[in-house]
JSON list of C-alpha atoms in Angstrom, two decimals:
[
{"chain": "M", "resi": 1, "resn": "MET", "atom": "CA", "xyz": [-79.90, 76.23, 138.36]},
{"chain": "M", "resi": 2, "resn": "ASN", "atom": "CA", "xyz": [-77.20, 77.64, 136.18]},
{"chain": "M", "resi": 3, "resn": "LYS", "atom": "CA", "xyz": [-73.58, 77.98, 137.28]},
{"chain": "M", "resi": 4, "resn": "GLN", "atom": "CA", "xyz": [-73.89, 81.66, 138.21]},
{"chain": "M", "resi": 5, "resn": "GLU", "atom": "CA", "xyz": [-76.97, 81.02, 140.37]},
{"chain": "M", "resi": 6, "resn": "PHE", "atom": "CA", "xyz": [-75.18, 78.09, 142.00]},
{"chain": "M", "resi": 7, "resn": "GLU", "atom": "CA", "xyz": [-72.12, 80.20, 142.79]},
{"chain": "M", "resi": 8, "resn": "THR", "atom": "CA", "xyz": [-74.30, 82.96, 144.23]},
{"chain": "M", "resi": 9, "resn": "TYR", "atom": "CA", "xyz": [-76.20, 80.44, 146.36]},
{"chain": "M", "resi": 10, "resn": "LEU", "atom": "CA", "xyz": [-72.98, 78.95, 147.73]},
{"chain": "M", "resi": 11, "resn": "ASN", "atom": "CA", "xyz": [-71.54, 82.37, 148.53]},
{"chain": "M", "resi": 12, "resn": "GLU", "atom": "CA", "xyz": [-74.72, 83.37, 150.36]},
{"chain": "M", "resi": 13, "resn": "HIS", "atom": "CA", "xyz": [-75.05, 80.16, 152.40]},
{"chain": "M", "resi": 14, "resn": "CYS", "atom": "CA", "xyz": [-71.51, 79.03, 153.19]},
{"chain": "M", "resi": 15, "resn": "SER", "atom": "CA", "xyz": [-67.97, 80.32, 153.18]},
{"chain": "M", "resi": 16, "resn": "ALA", "atom": "CA", "xyz": [-66.36, 77.42, 151.34]},
{"chain": "M", "resi": 17, "resn": "LEU", "atom": "CA", "xyz": [-65.80, 79.27, 148.07]},
{"chain": "M", "resi": 18, "resn": "SER", "atom": "CA", "xyz": [-64.27, 82.33, 149.70]},
{"chain": "M", "resi": 19, "resn": "LYS", "atom": "CA", "xyz": [-62.05, 80.09, 151.84]},
{"chain": "M", "resi": 20, "resn": "PHE", "atom": "CA", "xyz": [-60.96, 78.15, 148.77]},
{"chain": "M", "resi": 21, "resn": "GLN", "atom": "CA", "xyz": [-60.25, 81.37, 146.90]},
{"chain": "M", "resi": 22, "resn": "ALA", "atom": "CA", "xyz": [-58.12, 82.71, 149.78]},
{"chain": "M", "resi": 23, "resn": "ARG", "atom": "CA", "xyz": [-56.22, 79.43, 150.07]},
{"chain": "M", "resi": 24, "resn": "ALA", "atom": "CA", "xyz": [-55.63, 79.30, 146.32]},
{"chain": "M", "resi": 25, "resn": "LEU", "atom": "CA", "xyz": [-54.27, 82.84, 146.35]},
{"chain": "M", "resi": 26, "resn": "ASP", "atom": "CA", "xyz": [-51.97, 82.03, 149.29]},
{"chain": "M", "resi": 27, "resn": "TYR", "atom": "CA", "xyz": [-50.76, 78.92, 147.47]},
{"chain": "M", "resi": 28, "resn": "GLN", "atom": "CA", "xyz": [-50.03, 80.82, 144.27]},
{"chain": "M", "resi": 29, "resn": "ALA", "atom": "CA", "xyz": [-48.29, 83.64, 146.17]},
{"chain": "M", "resi": 30, "resn": "ASN", "atom": "CA", "xyz": [-46.08, 81.15, 148.04]},
{"chain": "M", "resi": 31, "resn": "LYS", "atom": "CA", "xyz": [-45.35, 79.29, 144.83]},
{"chain": "M", "resi": 32, "resn": "ASN", "atom": "CA", "xyz": [-44.39, 82.60, 143.24]},
{"chain": "M", "resi": 33, "resn": "GLN", "atom": "CA", "xyz": [-42.03, 83.45, 146.11]},
{"chain": "M", "resi": 34, "resn": "ASN", "atom": "CA", "xyz": [-40.18, 80.19, 145.50]},
{"chain": "M", "resi": 35, "resn": "ARG", "atom": "CA", "xyz": [-39.43, 81.19, 141.91]},
{"chain": "M", "resi": 36, "resn": "THR", "atom": "CA", "xyz": [-36.19, 82.93, 141.09]},
{"chain": "M", "resi": 37, "resn": "LYS", "atom": "CA", "xyz": [-36.49, 86.72, 141.06]},
{"chain": "M", "resi": 38, "resn": "SER", "atom": "CA", "xyz": [-36.32, 86.85, 137.29]},
{"chain": "M", "resi": 39, "resn": "ALA", "atom": "CA", "xyz": [-39.05, 84.22, 136.92]},
{"chain": "M", "resi": 40, "resn": "ARG", "atom": "CA", "xyz": [-41.50, 85.69, 139.44]},
{"chain": "M", "resi": 41, "resn": "TRP", "atom": "CA", "xyz": [-44.94, 86.70, 138.27]},
{"chain": "M", "resi": 42, "resn": "ASN", "atom": "CA", "xyz": [-46.54, 90.05, 138.91]},
{"chain": "M", "resi": 43, "resn": "ASP", "atom": "CA", "xyz": [-49.51, 90.24, 141.28]},
{"chain": "M", "resi": 44, "resn": "ALA", "atom": "CA", "xyz": [-52.04, 90.21, 138.44]},
{"chain": "M", "resi": 45, "resn": "LYS", "atom": "CA", "xyz": [-50.68, 86.95, 137.05]},
{"chain": "M", "resi": 46, "resn": "VAL", "atom": "CA", "xyz": [-50.69, 85.37, 140.52]},
{"chain": "M", "resi": 47, "resn": "GLN", "atom": "CA", "xyz": [-54.32, 86.46, 140.93]},
{"chain": "M", "resi": 48, "resn": "ARG", "atom": "CA", "xyz": [-55.25, 85.02, 137.53]},
{"chain": "M", "resi": 49, "resn": "ALA", "atom": "CA", "xyz": [-53.68, 81.68, 138.48]},
{"chain": "M", "resi": 50, "resn": "ALA", "atom": "CA", "xyz": [-55.65, 81.64, 141.75]},
{"chain": "M", "resi": 51, "resn": "ASP", "atom": "CA", "xyz": [-58.82, 82.60, 139.85]},
{"chain": "M", "resi": 52, "resn": "ALA", "atom": "CA", "xyz": [-58.23, 79.72, 137.44]},
{"chain": "M", "resi": 53, "resn": "MET", "atom": "CA", "xyz": [-57.95, 77.31, 140.38]},
{"chain": "M", "resi": 54, "resn": "TYR", "atom": "CA", "xyz": [-61.21, 78.71, 141.80]},
{"chain": "M", "resi": 55, "resn": "ASP", "atom": "CA", "xyz": [-62.99, 78.34, 138.45]},
{"chain": "M", "resi": 56, "resn": "THR", "atom": "CA", "xyz": [-61.81, 74.74, 138.09]},
{"chain": "M", "resi": 57, "resn": "PHE", "atom": "CA", "xyz": [-62.97, 73.97, 141.64]},
{"chain": "M", "resi": 58, "resn": "LEU", "atom": "CA", "xyz": [-66.39, 75.54, 141.09]},
{"chain": "M", "resi": 59, "resn": "ASP", "atom": "CA", "xyz": [-66.81, 73.87, 137.68]},
{"chain": "M", "resi": 60, "resn": "GLY", "atom": "CA", "xyz": [-66.07, 70.48, 139.21]},
{"chain": "M", "resi": 61, "resn": "ILE", "atom": "CA", "xyz": [-68.64, 70.87, 141.96]},
{"chain": "M", "resi": 62, "resn": "TYR", "atom": "CA", "xyz": [-71.26, 72.26, 139.60]},
{"chain": "M", "resi": 63, "resn": "THR", "atom": "CA", "xyz": [-70.75, 69.53, 136.99]},
{"chain": "M", "resi": 64, "resn": "LYS", "atom": "CA", "xyz": [-70.99, 66.73, 139.55]},
{"chain": "M", "resi": 65, "resn": "LEU", "atom": "CA", "xyz": [-74.19, 68.14, 140.99]},
{"chain": "M", "resi": 66, "resn": "ARG", "atom": "CA", "xyz": [-75.71, 68.85, 137.59]},
{"chain": "M", "resi": 67, "resn": "ASN", "atom": "CA", "xyz": [-75.10, 65.24, 136.62]},
{"chain": "M", "resi": 68, "resn": "ALA", "atom": "CA", "xyz": [-76.58, 63.94, 139.89]},
{"chain": "M", "resi": 69, "resn": "ILE", "atom": "CA", "xyz": [-79.72, 66.08, 139.93]},
{"chain": "M", "resi": 70, "resn": "LYS", "atom": "CA", "xyz": [-82.49, 64.63, 137.78]},
{"chain": "M", "resi": 71, "resn": "ASN", "atom": "CA", "xyz": [-84.32, 67.88, 137.05]},
{"chain": "M", "resi": 72, "resn": "LYS", "atom": "CA", "xyz": [-81.38, 70.12, 136.18]},
{"chain": "M", "resi": 73, "resn": "TYR", "atom": "CA", "xyz": [-83.59, 73.13, 135.41]},
{"chain": "M", "resi": 74, "resn": "ASN", "atom": "CA", "xyz": [-85.68, 73.08, 138.58]},
{"chain": "M", "resi": 75, "resn": "HIS", "atom": "CA", "xyz": [-84.24, 75.45, 141.17]},
{"chain": "M", "resi": 76, "resn": "GLN", "atom": "CA", "xyz": [-86.02, 73.69, 144.03]},
{"chain": "M", "resi": 77, "resn": "ALA", "atom": "CA", "xyz": [-84.61, 70.31, 142.94]},
{"chain": "M", "resi": 78, "resn": "TRP", "atom": "CA", "xyz": [-81.13, 71.74, 143.39]},
{"chain": "M", "resi": 79, "resn": "LEU", "atom": "CA", "xyz": [-81.95, 73.12, 146.84]},
{"chain": "M", "resi": 80, "resn": "ASP", "atom": "CA", "xyz": [-83.56, 69.85, 147.91]},
{"chain": "M", "resi": 81, "resn": "TYR", "atom": "CA", "xyz": [-80.53, 67.85, 146.75]},
{"chain": "M", "resi": 82, "resn": "ILE", "atom": "CA", "xyz": [-78.08, 70.22, 148.48]},
{"chain": "M", "resi": 83, "resn": "GLU", "atom": "CA", "xyz": [-80.05, 69.98, 151.72]},
{"chain": "M", "resi": 84, "resn": "LYS", "atom": "CA", "xyz": [-80.69, 66.22, 151.56]},
{"chain": "M", "resi": 85, "resn": "TYR", "atom": "CA", "xyz": [-77.00, 65.39, 151.19]},
{"chain": "M", "resi": 86, "resn": "GLU", "atom": "CA", "xyz": [-75.77, 68.20, 153.47]},
{"chain": "M", "resi": 87, "resn": "LEU", "atom": "CA", "xyz": [-73.54, 69.44, 150.69]},
{"chain": "M", "resi": 88, "resn": "LEU", "atom": "CA", "xyz": [-72.80, 72.81, 152.25]},
{"chain": "M", "resi": 89, "resn": "GLU", "atom": "CA", "xyz": [-71.35, 71.17, 155.34]},
{"chain": "M", "resi": 90, "resn": "GLN", "atom": "CA", "xyz": [-69.42, 68.66, 153.26]},
{"chain": "M", "resi": 91, "resn": "LEU", "atom": "CA", "xyz": [-68.04, 71.40, 151.07]},
{"chain": "M", "resi": 92, "resn": "GLU", "atom": "CA", "xyz": [-66.89, 73.41, 154.09]},
{"chain": "M", "resi": 93, "resn": "GLU", "atom": "CA", "xyz": [-65.06, 70.38, 155.47]},
{"chain": "M", "resi": 94, "resn": "SER", "atom": "CA", "xyz": [-63.55, 69.47, 152.12]},
{"chain": "M", "resi": 95, "resn": "VAL", "atom": "CA", "xyz": [-62.09, 72.93, 151.58]},
{"chain": "M", "resi": 96, "resn": "LEU", "atom": "CA", "xyz": [-60.35, 72.76, 154.95]},
{"chain": "M", "resi": 97, "resn": "GLU", "atom": "CA", "xyz": [-58.78, 69.42, 154.01]},
{"chain": "M", "resi": 98, "resn": "ILE", "atom": "CA", "xyz": [-57.55, 70.37, 150.52]},
{"chain": "M", "resi": 99, "resn": "GLU", "atom": "CA", "xyz": [-53.80, 70.15, 150.04]},
{"chain": "M", "resi": 100, "resn": "PHE", "atom": "CA", "xyz": [-52.38, 71.99, 147.04]},
{"chain": "M", "resi": 101, "resn": "GLU", "atom": "CA", "xyz": [-49.32, 70.56, 145.34]}
]
């Protein structure tokens, strides 16, 4: 499973990525509000910062799974691993517990 397929699968089967993305955007918006007026970013830059956080989050999950799954190119191997270790549920819980600093 490539990264794009993995992202699509996660978005179709759980809400963890969308929740993370919303939380990252809120975090970046709040961080921006704490800047002095002259140092504040425009909305596009805030969105890009949140998108970068999302990409880093997704890359980390994907890389860990890719390294753990023996047959990296077998789609069913990915699905079996995700189901066996209840990764969707774990991911949902983890996103709720994340604290940004």
